[in-house]
Coordinates of C-alpha atoms and ligand atoms in Angstrom, one line a residue:
M1 CA -22.9 8.5 2.4
V2 CA -21.9 12.1 1.9
V3 CA -18.9 13.4 0.0
F4 CA -17.3 16.7 1.0
K5 CA -14.7 18.5 -1.0
T6 CA -14.1 21.4 1.4
I7 CA -12.7 21.5 4.9
S8 CA -15.4 23.9 6.1
D9 CA -18.3 21.6 4.9
L10 CA -16.6 18.6 6.5
R11 CA -15.9 20.4 9.8
K12 CA -19.5 21.6 10.0
Y13 CA -20.9 18.1 9.5
L14 CA -18.5 16.5 12.0
D15 CA -19.2 19.2 14.6
N16 CA -22.9 18.3 14.4
C17 CA -22.1 14.6 14.7
R18 CA -20.0 15.3 17.8
A19 CA -22.7 17.5 19.3
D20 CA -24.9 14.4 19.0
G21 CA -22.4 12.4 21.0
K22 CA -20.9 10.5 18.1
A23 CA -17.2 9.5 17.9
V24 CA -15.3 9.9 14.6
N25 CA -13.3 7.0 13.1
F26 CA -10.9 8.0 10.3
I27 CA -9.3 6.1 7.4
P28 CA -6.9 8.2 5.3
T29 CA -6.2 6.9 1.8
M30 CA -4.9 7.9 -1.6
G31 CA -7.8 6.2 -3.4
A32 CA -7.6 3.5 -6.0
L33 CA -9.3 1.5 -3.3
H34 CA -9.1 -2.3 -2.8
K35 CA -10.1 -4.8 -0.2
G36 CA -7.1 -3.8 2.0
H37 CA -8.6 -0.3 2.4
I38 CA -12.1 -1.6 2.9
S39 CA -10.8 -3.9 5.7
L40 CA -9.8 -0.7 7.6
L41 CA -13.3 0.7 7.1
T42 CA -14.8 -2.6 8.2
E43 CA -12.8 -2.4 11.4
A44 CA -13.7 1.3 11.9
R45 CA -17.4 0.4 11.5
K46 CA -17.3 -2.0 14.5
D47 CA -17.6 1.0 16.8
D48 CA -20.7 3.2 17.1
A49 CA -18.9 6.0 15.3
I50 CA -19.1 8.1 12.2
T51 CA -16.6 6.7 9.6
V52 CA -14.7 9.2 7.5
T53 CA -12.5 8.0 4.6
S54 CA -10.3 10.6 2.9
I55 CA -9.1 10.3 -0.7
F56 CA -6.2 12.5 -1.5
V57 CA -3.1 11.7 -3.5
N58 CA -0.6 13.7 -1.5
P59 CA 2.0 15.2 -3.8
T60 CA 4.5 16.0 -1.0
Q61 CA 5.1 12.4 -0.1
F62 CA 6.2 11.3 -3.6
N63 CA 10.0 11.5 -4.0
D64 CA 9.6 10.1 -7.5
K65 CA 7.6 12.5 -9.7
Q66 CA 6.8 9.7 -12.2
D67 CA 5.3 7.6 -9.4
F68 CA 3.0 10.5 -8.6
I69 CA 2.0 11.1 -12.2
K70 CA 1.3 7.4 -12.7
Y71 CA -0.5 6.9 -9.4
P72 CA -3.8 5.2 -10.3
S73 CA -7.1 7.0 -9.9
T74 CA -10.4 5.2 -9.8
Y75 CA -12.7 7.7 -8.2
D76 CA -16.1 6.4 -9.4
K77 CA -15.3 2.8 -8.4
D78 CA -13.9 4.1 -5.0
I79 CA -17.2 5.8 -4.2
T80 CA -19.2 2.7 -5.0
L81 CA -16.9 0.5 -2.9
L82 CA -17.1 2.9 0.0
A83 CA -20.9 3.3 -0.2
D84 CA -21.3 -0.5 -0.4
A85 CA -19.1 -1.0 2.6
G86 CA -21.1 1.4 4.7
C87 CA -18.8 4.4 4.9
D88 CA -20.6 7.5 6.3
V89 CA -18.4 10.3 5.0
V90 CA -15.9 10.7 2.2
F91 CA -13.5 13.7 2.2
Y92 CA -12.2 14.3 -1.3
P93 CA -10.3 17.6 -1.3
G94 CA -8.2 19.1 -4.1
V95 CA -4.5 20.1 -3.7
E96 CA -5.4 23.8 -3.2
E97 CA -7.8 22.9 -0.3
M98 CA -5.1 20.9 1.5
Y99 CA -2.1 23.2 0.6
P100 CA -3.5 26.7 0.2
G101 CA -0.8 28.8 -1.4
G102 CA 1.5 25.8 -1.6
S103 CA 2.8 23.1 0.7
D104 CA 5.5 25.4 2.2
N105 CA 2.7 26.8 4.3
V106 CA 1.8 23.5 6.0
K107 CA 3.8 22.3 9.1
V108 CA 6.3 19.5 8.7
Y109 CA 7.4 17.3 11.6
D110 CA 10.6 15.7 12.7
F111 CA 10.7 11.9 13.2
G112 CA 14.5 11.6 13.8
E113 CA 16.1 8.3 12.7
L114 CA 12.7 6.8 12.0
E115 CA 12.2 8.9 8.9
R116 CA 15.7 8.3 7.6
V117 CA 16.0 4.5 7.8
I118 CA 14.8 1.8 5.4
E119 CA 11.9 3.4 3.4
G120 CA 13.2 6.8 4.5
Y121 CA 16.6 6.0 3.1
Y122 CA 15.4 4.8 -0.3
R123 CA 12.6 7.5 -0.5
P124 CA 14.2 10.6 0.9
G125 CA 11.6 13.1 2.1
H126 CA 8.8 10.6 1.8
F127 CA 7.9 10.6 5.5
K128 CA 8.2 14.4 5.8
G129 CA 5.4 14.4 3.2
V130 CA 3.4 11.7 5.0
G131 CA 3.7 13.6 8.3
Q132 CA 2.7 16.9 6.7
I133 CA -0.5 15.5 5.1
V134 CA -1.5 13.4 8.1
G135 CA -0.9 16.3 10.5
R136 CA -3.2 18.4 8.3
L137 CA -5.8 15.7 8.1
L138 CA -5.7 15.3 11.9
D139 CA -6.2 19.0 12.4
I140 CA -9.3 18.8 10.1
V141 CA -10.9 15.5 11.1
A142 CA -9.8 15.3 14.8
P143 CA -10.7 11.6 14.9
D144 CA -11.1 9.5 18.0
K145 CA -9.5 6.6 16.2
L146 CA -7.2 6.4 13.2
F147 CA -7.1 3.2 11.1
L148 CA -3.9 2.2 9.3
G149 CA -2.6 -0.9 7.5
Q150 CA 0.4 -2.9 8.6
K151 CA 1.3 -3.2 4.9
D152 CA 3.0 0.2 5.3
Y153 CA 4.6 -0.7 8.6
Q154 CA 7.1 2.1 8.8
Q155 CA 4.3 4.6 8.0
C156 CA 2.4 3.2 11.0
L157 CA 5.3 3.9 13.3
I158 CA 5.7 7.4 11.8
I159 CA 2.1 8.2 12.3
A160 CA 2.0 6.8 15.8
H161 CA 5.0 9.1 16.5
L162 CA 3.2 12.0 14.9
V163 CA 0.0 11.5 17.0
A164 CA 2.1 11.2 20.2
Q165 CA 4.2 14.3 19.5
R166 CA 1.1 16.4 18.6
G167 CA -0.7 15.1 21.6
D168 CA -3.7 14.1 19.6
K169 CA -6.4 12.1 21.3
A170 CA -6.6 9.7 18.4
Q171 CA -6.0 6.0 19.1
V172 CA -3.9 4.4 16.3
V173 CA -5.4 1.1 15.2
I174 CA -3.1 -1.0 13.0
C175 CA -5.0 -3.6 10.8
P176 CA -3.5 -6.7 9.2
T177 CA -2.3 -6.8 5.6
V178 CA -4.9 -8.1 3.2
R179 CA -3.4 -10.3 0.5
E180 CA -4.3 -11.7 -2.9
D181 CA -4.6 -15.5 -3.2
D182 CA -0.9 -15.9 -4.1
G183 CA 0.1 -13.8 -1.0
L184 CA 0.8 -10.5 -2.9
A185 CA -0.1 -7.6 -0.5
M186 CA -3.0 -5.7 -2.0
S187 CA -1.8 -2.3 -3.2
S188 CA -3.1 0.5 -5.5
R189 CA 0.2 0.2 -7.4
N190 CA -0.7 -3.4 -8.3
L191 CA -3.0 -1.9 -10.9
R192 CA 0.0 -0.8 -12.8
L193 CA 1.5 -4.3 -13.2
T194 CA 1.3 -6.1 -16.5
N195 CA -0.2 -9.6 -16.5
A196 CA 3.3 -11.1 -16.7
Q197 CA 4.5 -8.9 -13.8
R198 CA 1.4 -9.7 -11.7
A199 CA 2.1 -13.4 -12.2
V200 CA 5.5 -13.2 -10.4
A201 CA 4.7 -10.5 -7.9
G202 CA 3.7 -13.1 -5.3
T203 CA 7.4 -14.0 -5.0
I204 CA 7.9 -11.1 -2.5
Y205 CA 5.4 -12.9 -0.1
Q206 CA 7.2 -16.2 -0.7
C207 CA 10.4 -14.6 0.4
L208 CA 8.8 -13.3 3.6
V209 CA 7.5 -16.8 4.3
S210 CA 10.9 -18.4 3.7
I211 CA 12.7 -15.9 5.9
Q212 CA 10.2 -16.8 8.6
A213 CA 10.6 -20.5 8.0
K214 CA 14.4 -20.3 8.4
A215 CA 14.4 -18.1 11.5
G216 CA 16.0 -19.0 14.7
I217 CA 19.4 -20.1 13.7
P218 CA 21.8 -17.2 14.2
G219 CA 24.3 -16.8 11.4
D220 CA 21.9 -17.8 8.7
F221 CA 20.2 -14.6 7.7
A222 CA 23.0 -13.5 5.3
V223 CA 22.5 -16.8 3.4
V224 CA 18.7 -16.6 3.5
K225 CA 18.8 -13.0 2.4
K226 CA 21.0 -13.8 -0.6
E227 CA 18.8 -16.7 -1.6
C228 CA 15.8 -14.4 -1.5
E229 CA 17.5 -11.7 -3.6
E230 CA 18.5 -14.3 -6.1
I231 CA 15.0 -15.7 -6.3
L232 CA 13.5 -12.3 -6.8
M233 CA 16.0 -11.4 -9.5
H234 CA 15.5 -14.7 -11.2
K235 CA 11.7 -13.9 -11.4
G236 CA 12.5 -10.5 -12.9
L237 CA 12.1 -8.4 -9.7
R238 CA 14.8 -5.9 -8.6
P239 CA 15.1 -6.1 -4.8
E240 CA 15.9 -2.8 -3.1
Y241 CA 16.2 -4.3 0.3
V242 CA 15.5 -7.5 2.2
I243 CA 16.0 -6.8 5.9
L244 CA 15.3 -7.6 9.5
A245 CA 14.6 -4.7 11.8
D246 CA 13.5 -4.0 15.3
A247 CA 9.7 -3.8 15.3
D248 CA 9.7 -0.6 17.4
T249 CA 12.7 1.4 16.4
L250 CA 13.4 -0.2 13.0
E251 CA 17.1 -0.6 14.0
V252 CA 18.3 -2.9 11.2
F253 CA 19.7 -6.3 12.3
E254 CA 22.4 -8.1 10.4
D255 CA 21.1 -11.4 11.6
Y256 CA 18.2 -13.1 13.3
M257 CA 18.0 -11.7 16.8
P258 CA 16.2 -14.3 19.1
G259 CA 14.3 -12.5 21.8
R260 CA 13.9 -9.2 19.9
N261 CA 10.6 -8.2 18.3
T262 CA 11.6 -8.3 14.7
M263 CA 10.0 -7.3 11.4
I264 CA 11.0 -8.7 8.0
L265 CA 10.7 -6.0 5.4
I266 CA 11.1 -6.2 1.6
A267 CA 11.0 -3.6 -1.2
A268 CA 11.4 -4.6 -4.9
F269 CA 10.7 -3.2 -8.3
L270 CA 8.8 -4.9 -11.0
G271 CA 9.5 -2.7 -14.0
D272 CA 9.0 0.8 -12.7
V273 CA 6.5 -0.3 -10.1
R274 CA 7.9 -0.3 -6.6
L275 CA 6.3 -2.8 -4.2
I276 CA 6.8 -3.2 -0.4
D277 CA 5.7 -5.8 2.1
N278 CA 6.5 -7.0 5.6
M279 CA 5.8 -9.7 8.1
R280 CA 6.3 -9.9 11.8
L281 CA 8.9 -12.6 12.6
E282 CA 7.4 -15.1 14.9
A283 CA 9.7 -16.7 17.4
A284 CA 11.0 -20.0 16.0
Ligands
AMP301 P1 -2.8 4.2 0.6 O1 -4.1 4.5 -0.1 O2 -1.9 3.3 -0.1 O3 -2.2 5.5 1.1 O4 -3.3 3.4 1.9 C1 -4.2 3.9 2.8 C2 -4.2 3.0 4.0 O5 -4.6 1.7 3.6 C3 -2.9 2.9 4.7 O6 -3.0 2.9 6.1 C4 -2.4 1.6 4.2 O7 -1.4 1.0 5.0 C5 -3.6 0.8 4.1 N1 -3.5 -0.4 3.2 C6 -3.0 -0.4 1.9 N2 -2.9 -1.6 1.4 C7 -3.4 -2.4 2.4 C8 -3.5 -3.9 2.5 N3 -3.2 -4.7 1.5 N4 -4.0 -4.4 3.7 C9 -4.3 -3.6 4.7 N5 -4.2 -2.2 4.7 C10 -3.7 -1.7 3.6

């Protein structure tokens, strides 16, 4: 496994790989890696392709400065995990490399309503930052396939939109959410939970499951949503949203909508750690 910190070194290496007829599969991350990230790499390795994992904590996608400052960093462990999992190339640039002269010099994209609803509403500007960094990474890596986790569902839609509007050749591959034994979606931010917080964090998953279990009876979602919010609060979480939305447009539904492809999406705070999760609603 090789690690590159500069764009020019990475490009040179990838150009040589392409000249040898290799495809490039890409997994963008912010580090503090866990089995969820590694599952994307494992999927990417199924092709006969060079796998590139980037580690870059992108400042422009953090609407909350404290969240950025406290974002975990476990570089040495990340490198070991990636090497053990068979990654070929790690791209580990600094901020100046990605935003020379500042982020104002790097293109931002418009995603319309998709960047303003749900996560976009609660984290204003977040998806502008995501689009900016992923656009830049796509320029640099020019992958054949791009591997993303369903855990960040709205981000998957945003990036698919980005790839389409840029006309990139990359195929977007969305991989299932990897969970802890109690159902908690693996996340770098879980490292910031205290033992007591970690013990109740699986409640978010339980709510997703119960919303699924009670699906199919129109008129019920308001009741189920309220129950979930109460359970979350009872366990010491502060729900930000518990919603149903169209799986393609993220139009928010007030109620179960039989016949519509629906996602259940939840965001909740535990202390100052904000956790998100989602599940596709299977027809009842
Ligand atoms: P992050 O480092 O949080 O920016 O995540 C990098 C990529 O890993 C994104 O595509 C995430 O959706 C994905 N990812 C994060 N957590 C998980 C998980 N628990 N299961 C699957 N993919 C994940």
